[in-house]
Amino acid sequence: MRLSVGDLDDLSLGGVFLATGGGGDPYVSYLLAQQALAASDGVDLISADTLDDDAFVATIGGVGAPSVSLELLPSIGDPLKALRAFEAHVGRSVDALVAFEVGGGNSLVPLIAAAQSGLPVIDGDGMGRALPEAQMMTFPIAGISPTPALAIDYEGNAAMFDSGSAQTYERHIRAVTQAMGGMIIAVEHPMTGEALKSAVVRGTLSFSIDIGRILRERRGLAPQLLPALGAAFEQSQYGALVELYTGKVVDYASAIVGGYDVGKATLAPFDGDGASLTIDIRNEYLVARIGDHILASVPDLITVLDYETGTPINAERLRFGQRVTVVGVGCPDYYRTARALEVVAPRCFGFDFDYVPIEQRV
Amino acid sequence: MRRIGIDVGGTHTDAVLLEGDAVIATTKALTSTDVLTGIMTALETLIDDTAFDPTEIEAVMLGTTQFTNAVIERRELTEVAAIRIGMPSGDGLPPKVGWPDDIAGALGDRVYMLRGGYLYDGRPIAKPHEREIERVVDDLVDKRVEAVAISSAFSPMNPEPELELARRIEEALPDTRITMSHRIGRLGLLERENAALLNASLLSFADGVVTAFIEAIRARGLMCRFFVSQNDGTLMDAEFARQFPALTFASGPTNSLRGASRLTGLDDAIVIDIGGTTSDIGVLQGGFPRESNVVIEVGGVRTNFRMPDILAIGLGGGSLVARGGMSVGPRSVGHRLVDEAMVFGGDTLTATDIAVAEGAAEIGDPGYVAELGGDTIASARATMNDMLARGVDTMSPGEQPLPVVLVGGGAILASSFDTAGPLVHPEQAGVANAIGAAIAQIGGEAERLVPYDEQNRDANLQQICELATAQALRAGARPDTLRVADIEETAMSYMDGNMARVRVKVVGEIAGLGAPASEAAR
């Protein structure tokens, strides 16, 4: 599939849905991708399975506080600059780029570098959603090291990483991000085509476009959107979509704990009668429950839609009084393996319960 | 003390005369194409009706949609040179990126991006280049640029780069008008810069509007002070309004909510403002509108002004009633109500006709709707009440039912609306906007990104409160009436040291005016 400027609206909107509250506002990355694509003949979005086993692939994306890039704006040349510096550092040319995660600006950063370099982008990503930490990506779970990796800041200063584990890399790149102004572009997870195929969550960029198209064409009351969204998810690797709750935000509190937005939202029915729903948040929406009854939890996807328009809402935009519909959907099978659950199960986020797939809960 | 509030709406221009809290007189005139004629008609009617002594009036407050409409209709906008300080960051995202072509074109094509600005932690992004600055200033002189908007990365935290460049431009071009982004917006560089650009393009129009208005009220013997209402429910004086016309965007809904609060004495309530085509439902929290947190587009341009959170539903006095009352709105006869509605001899069944047939309103000739079927009336009533009930449920903030206040010209449509909380339909509900303008206060705001933990939270908060207070005093507030109206704390993700974005709003009475009775009693 050849991506062009016309696909970006749907890709961004669908990405916010799959980002489950995280990933930040894609607006500035969207503007840059728009220009980069308009100046190119488009970008090839290729299936991981068409890649040679000995091809050389790397992930690319932004790392940092989304709120910082509201002021420290990204530049259109940064992704390519990071890619070229990375290639010089590892002494090898990259054959294809892959996104860290779907959602927010990070679905779009690979497209900017690809439009300028002519490289293809893999239709897939390392999360199938958004998650807060590097070791939670499918690639390190599959044993692929995130390093050697390279990050550049707004003025092209570079930092190289060679870390013993994904956890160490995560800790180091967070520290470096702060020292580099709060937002950087990183190229990481150098891997072969064969390694990529063992771990990538397939088809997520084209699926974002499908979801974005449904949200755009059927924009309107969220409950009326759900049948069409549900049909799309039913046929995908995510499985059935479930409406968890419709109501308004009656309490919302968040604080920074260990560098994350940690918070809790409480929702009540519009007319005030009935049980309330709580959502635990750590950058992403992690757990939805009514009383002690858990309806859905990470790594399954929980997404909050604006009730009036069906537009998905990032966690940082959630506010008291907002009228919303909450939906849940299963995660890709990869995240349900024992190995993946070691790093993405609810306990990894400090919750005191085990993961139960959403279809067994609801 | 006596004050006059004026609200310029799409159809009507309303004026009210207040003595303390009491509404002495109200009047409505049609809004004129030039706006000023309508205002003067309303003022003259008010003067003739009450025969008051103009010298007893202490202040005139104006709420107007002129500047919003100028942006939406791309009228009266002047060209503006856009200068951003923040390179090397933001290359590829120049000022006006993402704007609709027509309004971007209306502001001309002078765009400059300079090195400099600051990072979140207070370190500079880059050292400014003296030669780069000289070249820009020379070019501005060369092109005789009349208006400039300056923005800089993290300028709400450190405005020095904007101030320094403004000084340089003032030296070279003393008559050029300058808007600095840190004076008009909050964090969010593109949206703040957009606000500064729109503002700068309105400066010349604002001068004309303010001057004409002052001359007109002086000619009627009103020698008092003059204020314009802003989108946050506070006022700016005439000189401030000349510099910041963009701060009037969305002041109409704010005035309506504030007026409803004053008319009822309620600080927490749902307010339904029923007009000809829509009912605008908003929420009062502590006497001020609950604000929306979405990016607000004005004329297709993204801004981050604080605007009231309003749910508009398609029910107004001119709404079409169809299917035997099963359907009401969203289509409306609008301002053609006086020709097309049945009570005015027309043949279109409208929501107003239903209210007259029920006996809830006396408008036009009830004889024309005497034959209307009781089923249709009952069914339309149920439909309208259901629409309002759903809107109110949607906007209600919590489990406790809030009082519902009806204002606006179409408020009679909802007089039999059944709510969980009390239904309040104040007298003078038709001029709530003008009352809201008349009672508005003076405010100040400050926003900083600060390290935030238990040790330094209080100290940081106090410092930001002091900055907001200083701004309120500059805007003309009376020191002994100032109070903190709002504190917003937003945590920043992926940052150690608990960084938070903190915004404080301070409001108080206008210096040199007596406080209205109820404020003084609080």
CSV table of N, CA and C in Angstrom, one decimal, chain A residues 25 27-28 31-32 34-35 63-68 70-78 131-133 154-155 170 174-175 177-183 248-250 254-261 268-272 283-284 307-308 316-323, chain B residues 84 86-94 97-99 115 118-121 123-126 152-156 186-192 285 290 293-295 302 309-311 392-399 449 488-499 501:
chain,number,residue,atom,x,y,z
A,25,ASP,N,-0.9,14.2,21.9
A,25,ASP,CA,-1.7,14.8,20.8
A,25,ASP,C,-0.8,14.7,19.5
A,27,TYR,N,-1.0,16.3,16.8
A,27,TYR,CA,-1.2,17.4,15.8
A,27,TYR,C,0.1,17.9,15.2
A,28,VAL,N,1.2,18.2,16.0
A,28,VAL,CA,2.4,18.8,15.3
A,28,VAL,C,3.1,17.7,14.4
A,31,LEU,N,1.3,17.7,11.2
A,31,LEU,CA,1.6,18.8,10.3
A,31,LEU,C,2.9,18.5,9.6
A,32,LEU,N,3.9,17.9,10.3
A,32,LEU,CA,5.2,17.6,9.7
A,32,LEU,C,5.1,16.5,8.7
A,34,GLN,N,2.5,15.7,7.0
A,34,GLN,CA,1.7,16.2,5.9
A,34,GLN,C,2.7,16.9,4.9
A,35,GLN,N,3.6,17.7,5.4
A,35,GLN,CA,4.6,18.4,4.5
A,35,GLN,C,5.5,17.4,3.9
A,63,VAL,N,10.7,10.2,22.1
A,63,VAL,CA,10.7,9.8,23.5
A,63,VAL,C,10.6,11.1,24.3
A,64,GLY,N,9.8,11.2,25.3
A,64,GLY,CA,9.7,12.3,26.2
A,64,GLY,C,8.3,12.7,26.6
A,65,ALA,N,8.2,13.9,27.2
A,65,ALA,CA,6.9,14.4,27.7
A,65,ALA,C,6.2,15.0,26.6
A,66,PRO,N,5.0,14.5,26.2
A,66,PRO,CA,4.2,15.1,25.2
A,66,PRO,C,4.0,16.6,25.4
A,67,SER,N,3.9,17.0,26.7
A,67,SER,CA,3.6,18.4,27.0
A,67,SER,C,4.8,19.3,26.6
A,68,VAL,N,6.0,18.8,26.6
A,68,VAL,CA,7.2,19.6,26.3
A,68,VAL,C,7.1,20.0,24.8
A,70,LEU,N,4.8,20.8,23.1
A,70,LEU,CA,3.8,21.9,22.9
A,70,LEU,C,4.6,23.2,22.7
A,71,GLU,N,5.8,23.3,23.3
A,71,GLU,CA,6.6,24.5,23.2
A,71,GLU,C,7.9,24.2,22.4
A,72,LEU,N,8.6,23.1,22.7
A,72,LEU,CA,9.8,22.8,22.0
A,72,LEU,C,9.4,22.0,20.8
A,73,LEU,N,9.0,22.7,19.7
A,73,LEU,CA,8.4,22.1,18.6
A,73,LEU,C,9.4,21.2,17.9
A,74,PRO,N,8.9,20.0,17.4
A,74,PRO,CA,9.8,19.2,16.6
A,74,PRO,C,10.1,19.8,15.2
A,75,SER,N,11.2,19.4,14.6
A,75,SER,CA,11.6,19.9,13.3
A,75,SER,C,11.4,18.8,12.3
A,76,ILE,N,11.2,19.3,11.0
A,76,ILE,CA,10.9,18.3,10.0
A,76,ILE,C,12.1,17.5,9.6
A,77,GLY,N,13.3,18.0,9.9
A,77,GLY,CA,14.5,17.2,9.5
A,77,GLY,C,15.0,16.3,10.6
A,78,ASP,N,14.4,16.3,11.8
A,78,ASP,CA,15.0,15.6,12.9
A,78,ASP,C,14.9,14.0,12.7
A,131,LEU,N,2.1,1.9,25.2
A,131,LEU,CA,2.5,1.4,26.5
A,131,LEU,C,3.6,2.4,27.0
A,132,PRO,N,3.8,2.5,28.3
A,132,PRO,CA,4.7,3.6,28.7
A,132,PRO,C,6.2,3.3,28.6
A,133,GLU,N,6.7,2.0,28.6
A,133,GLU,CA,8.1,1.8,28.7
A,133,GLU,C,8.7,0.9,27.6
A,154,TYR,N,16.9,18.6,19.7
A,154,TYR,CA,16.5,19.6,18.8
A,154,TYR,C,17.6,20.3,18.0
A,155,GLU,N,18.8,20.3,18.5
A,155,GLU,CA,19.9,20.9,17.8
A,155,GLU,C,20.9,19.9,17.2
A,170,GLU,N,15.8,1.8,29.1
A,170,GLU,CA,14.6,2.6,29.4
A,170,GLU,C,15.1,3.7,30.4
A,174,ARG,N,15.5,7.8,29.5
A,174,ARG,CA,14.7,8.8,30.2
A,174,ARG,C,15.5,9.9,30.8
A,175,ALA,N,16.7,9.5,31.4
A,175,ALA,CA,17.6,10.5,32.0
A,175,ALA,C,18.1,11.4,30.9
A,177,THR,N,16.8,12.1,28.0
A,177,THR,CA,15.8,12.9,27.4
A,177,THR,C,15.6,14.2,28.2
A,178,GLN,N,15.6,14.1,29.5
A,178,GLN,CA,15.5,15.3,30.3
A,178,GLN,C,16.7,16.2,30.1
A,179,ALA,N,17.9,15.7,30.0
A,179,ALA,CA,19.1,16.5,29.8
A,179,ALA,C,19.1,17.1,28.4
A,180,MET,N,18.3,16.5,27.5
A,180,MET,CA,18.3,17.0,26.1
A,180,MET,C,17.1,17.9,25.8
A,181,GLY,N,16.4,18.4,26.8
A,181,GLY,CA,15.4,19.3,26.5
A,181,GLY,C,14.0,18.8,26.7
A,182,GLY,N,13.9,17.4,27.0
A,182,GLY,CA,12.6,16.9,27.3
A,182,GLY,C,11.9,16.1,26.2
A,183,MET,N,12.4,16.2,25.0
A,183,MET,CA,11.8,15.5,23.9
A,183,MET,C,12.9,15.2,22.8
A,248,LYS,N,-20.5,10.3,32.6
A,248,LYS,CA,-19.7,11.5,32.6
A,248,LYS,C,-18.6,11.4,33.7
A,249,VAL,N,-17.6,12.2,33.5
A,249,VAL,CA,-16.5,12.2,34.5
A,249,VAL,C,-16.9,13.0,35.7
A,250,VAL,N,-17.0,12.3,36.8
A,250,VAL,CA,-17.4,13.1,38.0
A,250,VAL,C,-16.3,13.3,39.0
A,254,SER,N,-4.9,13.5,39.0
A,254,SER,CA,-3.7,12.8,38.5
A,254,SER,C,-2.5,13.5,39.2
A,255,ALA,N,-1.5,12.8,39.3
A,255,ALA,CA,-0.2,13.3,39.9
A,255,ALA,C,0.9,12.6,39.2
A,256,ILE,N,2.1,13.2,39.3
A,256,ILE,CA,3.3,12.6,38.7
A,256,ILE,C,3.9,11.7,39.8
A,257,VAL,N,4.0,10.4,39.4
A,257,VAL,CA,4.7,9.4,40.2
A,257,VAL,C,5.7,8.8,39.4
A,258,GLY,N,7.0,9.0,39.7
A,258,GLY,CA,8.1,8.3,39.0
A,258,GLY,C,8.1,8.7,37.5
A,259,GLY,N,7.7,9.9,37.2
A,259,GLY,CA,7.8,10.4,35.8
A,259,GLY,C,6.6,10.0,35.0
A,260,TYR,N,5.5,9.5,35.6
A,260,TYR,CA,4.3,9.2,34.8
A,260,TYR,C,3.1,10.0,35.3
A,261,ASP,N,2.2,10.2,34.4
A,261,ASP,CA,0.9,10.7,34.8
A,261,ASP,C,0.1,9.6,35.5
A,268,ALA,N,-19.9,8.6,36.3
A,268,ALA,CA,-21.2,8.2,36.8
A,268,ALA,C,-22.2,8.4,35.6
A,269,PRO,N,-23.4,7.6,35.7
A,269,PRO,CA,-24.3,7.8,34.6
A,269,PRO,C,-24.8,9.2,34.5
A,270,PHE,N,-25.3,9.6,33.3
A,270,PHE,CA,-25.7,11.0,33.0
A,270,PHE,C,-26.8,11.4,34.0
A,271,ASP,N,-27.7,10.5,34.4
A,271,ASP,CA,-28.8,10.9,35.3
A,271,ASP,C,-28.4,10.7,36.7
A,272,GLY,N,-27.2,10.3,37.0
A,272,GLY,CA,-26.7,10.1,38.4
A,272,GLY,C,-27.2,8.8,39.0
A,283,ASN,N,-0.4,7.2,32.3
A,283,ASN,CA,-0.2,7.6,30.9
A,283,ASN,C,-1.4,7.0,30.1
A,284,GLU,N,-1.5,5.7,30.1
A,284,GLU,CA,-2.6,5.1,29.3
A,284,GLU,C,-3.7,4.7,30.3
A,307,TYR,N,-18.6,11.3,24.0
A,307,TYR,CA,-20.0,10.8,23.8
A,307,TYR,C,-20.6,11.5,22.6
A,308,GLU,N,-20.4,12.8,22.5
A,308,GLU,CA,-21.1,13.6,21.4
A,308,GLU,C,-20.6,13.3,20.0
A,316,GLU,N,-4.5,12.9,28.9
A,316,GLU,CA,-4.2,14.2,29.4
A,316,GLU,C,-5.3,15.3,29.1
A,317,ARG,N,-6.2,14.9,28.2
A,317,ARG,CA,-7.3,15.8,27.9
A,317,ARG,C,-8.6,15.4,28.6
A,318,LEU,N,-8.6,14.3,29.4
A,318,LEU,CA,-9.8,13.9,30.2
A,318,LEU,C,-10.0,15.0,31.3
A,319,ARG,N,-11.3,15.4,31.4
A,319,ARG,CA,-11.6,16.4,32.4
A,319,ARG,C,-12.9,16.2,33.1
A,320,PHE,N,-13.0,16.7,34.3
A,320,PHE,CA,-14.2,16.7,35.0
A,320,PHE,C,-15.4,17.2,34.2
A,321,GLY,N,-16.5,16.4,34.3
A,321,GLY,CA,-17.7,16.9,33.5
A,321,GLY,C,-17.8,16.3,32.1
A,322,GLN,N,-16.7,15.8,31.6
A,322,GLN,CA,-16.7,15.3,30.2
A,322,GLN,C,-17.7,14.1,30.1
A,323,ARG,N,-18.4,14.1,29.0
A,323,ARG,CA,-19.4,13.0,28.7
A,323,ARG,C,-18.8,12.0,27.7
B,84,ARG,N,8.8,34.3,15.1
B,84,ARG,CA,8.9,33.3,16.1
B,84,ARG,C,10.4,33.2,16.5
B,86,GLY,N,12.7,30.6,18.4
B,86,GLY,CA,12.7,29.2,18.9
B,86,GLY,C,13.6,28.3,18.0
B,87,MET,N,14.2,28.8,17.0
B,87,MET,CA,15.0,27.9,16.1
B,87,MET,C,16.2,27.5,16.9
B,88,PRO,N,16.8,26.3,16.7
B,88,PRO,CA,16.5,25.4,15.6
B,88,PRO,C,15.3,24.5,15.8
B,89,SER,N,14.5,24.7,16.9
B,89,SER,CA,13.4,23.8,17.0
B,89,SER,C,12.2,24.3,16.2
B,90,GLY,N,11.3,23.5,15.7
B,90,GLY,CA,10.2,23.9,15.0
B,90,GLY,C,10.4,24.2,13.5
B,91,ASP,N,11.6,23.8,13.0
B,91,ASP,CA,11.8,24.0,11.5
B,91,ASP,C,10.8,23.1,10.8
B,92,GLY,N,10.0,23.8,9.9
B,92,GLY,CA,9.0,23.0,9.2
B,92,GLY,C,7.6,23.3,9.8
B,93,LEU,N,7.6,24.0,10.9
B,93,LEU,CA,6.3,24.4,11.5
B,93,LEU,C,6.2,25.9,11.6
B,94,PRO,N,6.3,26.6,10.5
B,94,PRO,CA,6.4,28.1,10.6
B,94,PRO,C,5.1,28.7,11.1
B,97,VAL,N,1.1,27.8,10.2
B,97,VAL,CA,1.0,26.4,9.7
B,97,VAL,C,-0.4,25.9,10.1
B,98,GLY,N,-1.0,25.2,9.1
B,98,GLY,CA,-2.3,24.6,9.4
B,98,GLY,C,-3.5,25.5,9.3
B,99,TRP,N,-3.3,26.8,9.0
B,99,TRP,CA,-4.4,27.8,8.9
B,99,TRP,C,-5.1,27.6,7.6
B,115,ARG,N,16.6,32.3,15.9
B,115,ARG,CA,17.2,31.4,16.9
B,115,ARG,C,16.9,32.0,18.3
B,118,TYR,N,13.5,29.4,25.1
B,118,TYR,CA,14.0,28.6,26.3
B,118,TYR,C,13.4,27.2,26.3
B,119,LEU,N,14.1,26.4,27.1
B,119,LEU,CA,13.6,25.0,27.3
B,119,LEU,C,12.8,24.9,28.6
B,120,TYR,N,12.1,23.8,28.8
B,120,TYR,CA,11.3,23.6,30.0
B,120,TYR,C,12.0,23.9,31.3
B,121,ASP,N,13.3,23.6,31.3
B,121,ASP,CA,14.1,23.7,32.6
B,121,ASP,C,14.8,25.1,32.7
B,123,ARG,N,16.9,26.6,30.6
B,123,ARG,CA,18.1,26.8,29.8
B,123,ARG,C,17.7,27.3,28.4
B,124,PRO,N,18.6,28.1,27.8
B,124,PRO,CA,18.2,28.6,26.5
B,124,PRO,C,18.3,27.5,25.4
B,125,ILE,N,17.4,27.6,24.4
B,125,ILE,CA,17.4,26.7,23.3
B,125,ILE,C,18.7,27.0,22.4
B,126,ALA,N,18.9,28.3,22.2
B,126,ALA,CA,20.0,28.7,21.3
B,126,ALA,C,20.3,30.1,21.6
B,152,SER,N,7.7,33.1,21.3
B,152,SER,CA,9.0,32.6,21.7
B,152,SER,C,8.7,31.3,22.5
B,153,ALA,N,9.5,30.3,22.3
B,153,ALA,CA,9.3,29.0,23.0
B,153,ALA,C,9.4,29.2,24.5
B,154,PHE,N,8.4,28.7,25.2
B,154,PHE,CA,8.3,28.8,26.6
B,154,PHE,C,8.2,30.2,27.1
B,155,SER,N,7.7,31.1,26.3
B,155,SER,CA,7.6,32.5,26.8
B,155,SER,C,6.7,32.7,28.0
B,156,PRO,N,5.7,31.9,28.2
B,156,PRO,CA,4.9,32.1,29.5
B,156,PRO,C,5.8,32.0,30.7
B,186,ARG,N,-1.5,30.9,26.8
B,186,ARG,CA,-0.8,30.0,27.8
B,186,ARG,C,0.1,29.1,27.1
B,187,LEU,N,0.7,28.1,27.8
B,187,LEU,CA,1.6,27.1,27.2
B,187,LEU,C,0.9,26.4,26.0
B,188,GLY,N,1.7,26.1,24.9
B,188,GLY,CA,1.2,25.6,23.7
B,188,GLY,C,1.6,26.7,22.6
B,189,LEU,N,2.8,26.5,22.1
B,189,LEU,CA,3.4,27.6,21.3
B,189,LEU,C,2.5,28.0,20.1
B,190,LEU,N,2.1,26.9,19.3
B,190,LEU,CA,1.4,27.2,18.1
B,190,LEU,C,0.1,28.0,18.4
B,191,GLU,N,-0.7,27.5,19.3
B,191,GLU,CA,-2.0,28.1,19.7
B,191,GLU,C,-1.8,29.5,20.2
B,192,ARG,N,-0.8,29.7,21.1
B,192,ARG,CA,-0.5,31.0,21.6
B,192,ARG,C,-0.1,32.0,20.6
B,285,GLN,N,-20.0,27.3,38.0
B,285,GLN,CA,-19.2,26.7,39.1
B,285,GLN,C,-18.6,27.8,39.9
B,290,ARG,N,-18.1,26.9,33.8
B,290,ARG,CA,-17.2,25.8,33.6
B,290,ARG,C,-16.5,25.9,32.3
B,293,ASN,N,-12.1,22.2,27.8
B,293,ASN,CA,-10.6,21.9,27.7
B,293,ASN,C,-10.2,21.5,26.3
B,294,VAL,N,-11.1,21.6,25.3
B,294,VAL,CA,-10.6,21.2,24.0
B,294,VAL,C,-10.0,22.4,23.3
B,295,VAL,N,-9.2,22.1,22.3
B,295,VAL,CA,-8.6,23.2,21.5
B,295,VAL,C,-9.8,23.9,20.8
B,302,ARG,N,-6.6,27.4,15.2
B,302,ARG,CA,-6.5,26.8,16.6
B,302,ARG,C,-6.0,27.8,17.6
B,309,ASP,N,-17.6,25.9,28.6
B,309,ASP,CA,-18.0,24.6,28.0
B,309,ASP,C,-19.5,24.7,27.7
B,310,ILE,N,-19.9,24.8,26.5
B,310,ILE,CA,-21.3,25.0,26.1
B,310,ILE,C,-21.8,23.8,25.2
B,311,LEU,N,-23.0,23.3,25.6
B,311,LEU,CA,-23.6,22.3,24.7
B,311,LEU,C,-24.8,23.0,24.0
B,392,VAL,N,-29.6,18.7,29.8
B,392,VAL,CA,-29.2,19.1,31.2
B,392,VAL,C,-28.5,17.9,31.9
B,393,ASP,N,-29.0,16.6,31.6
B,393,ASP,CA,-28.4,15.4,32.2
B,393,ASP,C,-26.9,15.4,31.7
B,394,THR,N,-26.7,15.7,30.4
B,394,THR,CA,-25.4,15.6,29.8
B,394,THR,C,-24.5,16.6,30.5
B,395,MET,N,-24.9,17.7,30.8
B,395,MET,CA,-24.0,18.8,31.3
B,395,MET,C,-23.9,18.7,32.8
B,396,SER,N,-24.9,18.1,33.5
B,396,SER,CA,-24.8,18.1,35.0
B,396,SER,C,-23.5,17.5,35.5
B,397,PRO,N,-22.8,18.2,36.4
B,397,PRO,CA,-21.5,17.7,36.8
B,397,PRO,C,-21.5,16.6,37.8
B,398,GLY,N,-22.5,16.5,38.7
B,398,GLY,CA,-22.4,15.4,39.7
B,398,GLY,C,-23.7,14.8,40.0
B,399,GLU,N,-23.8,14.1,41.1
B,399,GLU,CA,-25.0,13.4,41.5
B,399,GLU,C,-26.1,14.3,42.0
B,449,LEU,N,5.7,26.7,34.5
B,449,LEU,CA,6.1,25.3,34.6
B,449,LEU,C,7.1,25.2,35.8
B,488,GLU,N,-5.1,25.8,38.6
B,488,GLU,CA,-5.1,24.6,37.8
B,488,GLU,C,-3.7,24.1,37.8
B,489,GLU,N,-3.6,22.8,38.3
B,489,GLU,CA,-2.2,22.2,38.4
B,489,GLU,C,-2.2,21.0,37.4
B,490,THR,N,-1.3,21.0,36.5
B,490,THR,CA,-1.2,19.9,35.5
B,490,THR,C,0.1,19.2,35.6
B,491,ALA,N,0.1,17.9,35.9
B,491,ALA,CA,1.4,17.2,36.1
B,491,ALA,C,2.0,16.9,34.7
B,492,MET,N,3.3,16.9,34.6
B,492,MET,CA,3.9,16.6,33.3
B,492,MET,C,4.5,15.2,33.3
B,493,SER,N,4.1,14.4,32.3
B,493,SER,CA,4.6,13.0,32.2
B,493,SER,C,6.0,12.9,31.8
B,494,TYR,N,6.7,11.8,32.1
B,494,TYR,CA,8.1,11.5,31.7
B,494,TYR,C,9.1,12.5,32.2
B,495,MET,N,8.8,13.1,33.3
B,495,MET,CA,9.7,14.1,33.9
B,495,MET,C,10.0,13.7,35.3
B,496,ASP,N,11.2,13.7,35.7
B,496,ASP,CA,11.5,13.5,37.1
B,496,ASP,C,11.4,14.8,37.8
B,497,GLY,N,11.5,14.9,39.1
B,497,GLY,CA,11.5,16.1,39.9
B,497,GLY,C,10.1,16.7,39.9
B,498,ASN,N,9.0,15.9,39.5
B,498,ASN,CA,7.6,16.4,39.6
B,498,ASN,C,7.4,17.7,39.0
B,499,MET,N,7.6,17.9,37.8
B,499,MET,CA,7.4,19.1,37.1
B,499,MET,C,5.8,19.2,36.9
B,501,ARG,N,2.6,22.1,35.5
B,501,ARG,CA,2.2,23.3,34.9
B,501,ARG,C,1.1,23.9,35.8
